[in-house]
Amino acid sequence: MRTNLPDKPENCMVEVAMEILGGRWKLAIVYKLLLQGTHRFGELKREMTGITPRMLTRQLRELEEDGIVSRTVHREVPPRVDYALTETGRSLEEIVRLLDGWGRWYLDHRPGTSPSNPEQARQTADGPAGMR
Amino acid sequence: MRTNLPDKPENCMVEVAMEILGGRWKLAIVYKLLLQGTHRFGELKREMTGITPRMLTRQLRELEEDGIVSRTVHREVPPRVDYALTETGRSLEEIVRLLDGWGRWYLDHRPGTSPSNPEQARQTADGPAGMR
DNA sequence: CCGAATCCTACAGGATACTG
DNA sequence: CAGTATCCTGTAGGATTCGG
């Protein structure tokens, strides 16, 4: 395996999940592949504003090693490579959606911030949307 | 605020969430406070095996700044400080539980690993427990 | 088009010792 | 007990250039 995961059967496997998913762009990539399906390398690069090709490659390779995304090379000219979520990757759907919702909610509720766009964010008084 | 969060209303707030929760011990701390309620500094230190006092302090302070954790100092001798989740912190419950479940499931299903303890892990054929 | 190769560095994270 | 104060290090992440 790529990283040495802590073997702590007693408790908290959150750290394990974070070890796999903690990369700067990883969950964002999963998010894209989840909502918009298979992407080519260039498509991902275009949509992930700010990422360098090197970083995109690395994050994708690590996700591949960890069994989250699959990589299919079409032997054509010009080259074409498709990235998609594996079954394991798709099992992250609920988590990714909740994280996205939480982030959206948090941006509008973090300490010392007044809601920037009240009608866009459908927040409630007691938590992020869709969490109950 | 502590960190400069990307203001990208178009999409993917997963990165925002990760910015807040991405620390090495943060979600583990949230997990503890969530399942076992208020903790003192020393209790947390004892239960988070491997963490140094410096790291514990830092992660707790950042969580506090971000409104996830509350810190109450009891003016006694010897000193006593309690840490608990805020309402915002508690809004992470479902996410943390799912991540823990996913991590547990993943440990038993990652590529090239045979289930180490089949009867302890209650996994299914198509994903982590409690995700459908 | 899809990367690989090289070089670089800030900072997350840690070891250790000390204190009100 | 609940932290600081110093000092240190690895590596995650990046900028840039080149190749099949």
PDB file of N, CA, C and O in Angstrom, chain B residues 2-3 13 18 25 47 52 57 63 75 78 81-83 98 103-104 111 116 121 124:
ATOM      1  N   ARG B   2      -8.831  32.642   9.951  1.00  0.00           N
ATOM      2  CA  ARG B   2      -7.508  32.050  10.001  1.00  0.00           C
ATOM      3  C   ARG B   2      -6.927  31.765   8.620  1.00  0.00           C
ATOM      4  O   ARG B   2      -5.804  32.125   8.310  1.00  0.00           O
ATOM      5  N   THR B   3      -7.728  31.119   7.808  1.00  0.00           N
ATOM      6  CA  THR B   3      -7.235  30.729   6.497  1.00  0.00           C
ATOM      7  C   THR B   3      -8.025  31.438   5.409  1.00  0.00           C
ATOM      8  O   THR B   3      -9.166  31.783   5.601  1.00  0.00           O
ATOM      9  N   MET B  13     -17.587  22.929  -2.704  1.00  0.00           N
ATOM     10  CA  MET B  13     -17.211  23.459  -1.408  1.00  0.00           C
ATOM     11  C   MET B  13     -16.529  22.411  -0.548  1.00  0.00           C
ATOM     12  O   MET B  13     -16.286  22.634   0.639  1.00  0.00           O
ATOM     13  N   MET B  18     -12.478  20.866   3.720  1.00  0.00           N
ATOM     14  CA  MET B  18     -11.162  20.267   3.964  1.00  0.00           C
ATOM     15  C   MET B  18     -10.181  21.273   4.560  1.00  0.00           C
ATOM     16  O   MET B  18      -9.319  20.917   5.355  1.00  0.00           O
ATOM     17  N   TRP B  25      -5.142  15.832  13.206  1.00  0.00           N
ATOM     18  CA  TRP B  25      -5.861  15.271  14.347  1.00  0.00           C
ATOM     19  C   TRP B  25      -7.270  15.827  14.502  1.00  0.00           C
ATOM     20  O   TRP B  25      -8.017  15.397  15.387  1.00  0.00           O
ATOM     21  N   GLU B  47      -5.991  10.042  25.376  1.00  0.00           N
ATOM     22  CA  GLU B  47      -6.720   9.171  24.449  1.00  0.00           C
ATOM     23  C   GLU B  47      -6.257   9.273  23.007  1.00  0.00           C
ATOM     24  O   GLU B  47      -6.410   8.332  22.231  1.00  0.00           O
ATOM     25  N   THR B  52       1.440  15.194  20.641  1.00  0.00           N
ATOM     26  CA  THR B  52       2.230  15.952  21.608  1.00  0.00           C
ATOM     27  C   THR B  52       1.373  17.089  22.143  1.00  0.00           C
ATOM     28  O   THR B  52       0.440  17.533  21.470  1.00  0.00           O
ATOM     29  N   THR B  57      -2.669  21.360  21.527  1.00  0.00           N
ATOM     30  CA  THR B  57      -3.024  22.760  21.737  1.00  0.00           C
ATOM     31  C   THR B  57      -3.334  23.454  20.416  1.00  0.00           C
ATOM     32  O   THR B  57      -4.359  24.121  20.273  1.00  0.00           O
ATOM     33  N   LEU B  63      -9.435  24.745  15.837  1.00  0.00           N
ATOM     34  CA  LEU B  63     -10.838  24.333  15.839  1.00  0.00           C
ATOM     35  C   LEU B  63     -11.697  25.362  16.561  1.00  0.00           C
ATOM     36  O   LEU B  63     -12.844  25.617  16.197  1.00  0.00           O
ATOM     37  N   ARG B  75     -11.527  28.487  36.714  1.00  0.00           N
ATOM     38  CA  ARG B  75     -10.428  29.071  37.493  1.00  0.00           C
ATOM     39  C   ARG B  75     -10.323  28.357  38.827  1.00  0.00           C
ATOM     40  O   ARG B  75     -10.928  28.749  39.816  1.00  0.00           O
ATOM     41  N   PRO B  78      -5.833  22.566  41.048  1.00  0.00           N
ATOM     42  CA  PRO B  78      -5.086  22.777  39.798  1.00  0.00           C
ATOM     43  C   PRO B  78      -6.005  23.211  38.674  1.00  0.00           C
ATOM     44  O   PRO B  78      -7.199  22.976  38.745  1.00  0.00           O
ATOM     45  N   VAL B  81      -9.452  22.793  32.231  1.00  0.00           N
ATOM     46  CA  VAL B  81      -9.979  23.354  30.989  1.00  0.00           C
ATOM     47  C   VAL B  81     -10.807  22.299  30.272  1.00  0.00           C
ATOM     48  O   VAL B  81     -10.346  21.177  30.088  1.00  0.00           O
ATOM     49  N   ASP B  82     -12.012  22.675  29.915  1.00  0.00           N
ATOM     50  CA  ASP B  82     -12.894  21.740  29.231  1.00  0.00           C
ATOM     51  C   ASP B  82     -13.060  22.096  27.758  1.00  0.00           C
ATOM     52  O   ASP B  82     -13.192  23.263  27.409  1.00  0.00           O
ATOM     53  N   TYR B  83     -13.071  21.064  26.950  1.00  0.00           N
ATOM     54  CA  TYR B  83     -13.320  21.239  25.518  1.00  0.00           C
ATOM     55  C   TYR B  83     -14.593  20.499  25.147  1.00  0.00           C
ATOM     56  O   TYR B  83     -14.800  19.360  25.548  1.00  0.00           O
ATOM     57  N   LEU B  98     -19.861   8.841   8.984  1.00  0.00           N
ATOM     58  CA  LEU B  98     -19.700   8.222   7.667  1.00  0.00           C
ATOM     59  C   LEU B  98     -18.227   7.992   7.335  1.00  0.00           C
ATOM     60  O   LEU B  98     -17.854   6.949   6.817  1.00  0.00           O
ATOM     61  N   GLY B 103     -13.753   4.491   6.499  1.00  0.00           N
ATOM     62  CA  GLY B 103     -12.384   4.105   6.815  1.00  0.00           C
ATOM     63  C   GLY B 103     -12.324   2.662   7.295  1.00  0.00           C
ATOM     64  O   GLY B 103     -11.456   1.895   6.886  1.00  0.00           O
ATOM     65  N   ARG B 104     -13.255   2.295   8.135  1.00  0.00           N
ATOM     66  CA  ARG B 104     -13.321   0.937   8.662  1.00  0.00           C
ATOM     67  C   ARG B 104     -13.545  -0.063   7.529  1.00  0.00           C
ATOM     68  O   ARG B 104     -12.871  -1.089   7.447  1.00  0.00           O
ATOM     69  N   PRO B 111      -7.315  -2.537  -2.093  1.00  0.00           N
ATOM     70  CA  PRO B 111      -6.739  -3.454  -3.078  1.00  0.00           C
ATOM     71  C   PRO B 111      -5.641  -4.328  -2.491  1.00  0.00           C
ATOM     72  O   PRO B 111      -4.710  -3.839  -1.865  1.00  0.00           O
ATOM     73  N   SER B 116      -9.119  -8.989   7.433  1.00  0.00           N
ATOM     74  CA  SER B 116      -8.326  -9.466   8.563  1.00  0.00           C
ATOM     75  C   SER B 116      -9.200 -10.019   9.664  1.00  0.00           C
ATOM     76  O   SER B 116      -8.803 -10.906  10.407  1.00  0.00           O
ATOM     77  N   ALA B 121     -15.720  -6.704  11.189  1.00  0.00           N
ATOM     78  CA  ALA B 121     -16.151  -5.708  10.217  1.00  0.00           C
ATOM     79  C   ALA B 121     -17.468  -6.149   9.589  1.00  0.00           C
ATOM     80  O   ALA B 121     -17.521  -7.154   8.905  1.00  0.00           O
ATOM     81  N   THR B 124     -20.535  -4.894   3.620  1.00  0.00           N
ATOM     82  CA  THR B 124     -21.384  -5.532   2.640  1.00  0.00           C
ATOM     83  C   THR B 124     -20.618  -5.621   1.330  1.00  0.00           C
ATOM     84  O   THR B 124     -19.496  -5.138   1.232  1.00  0.00           O
TER      85      THR B 124
END
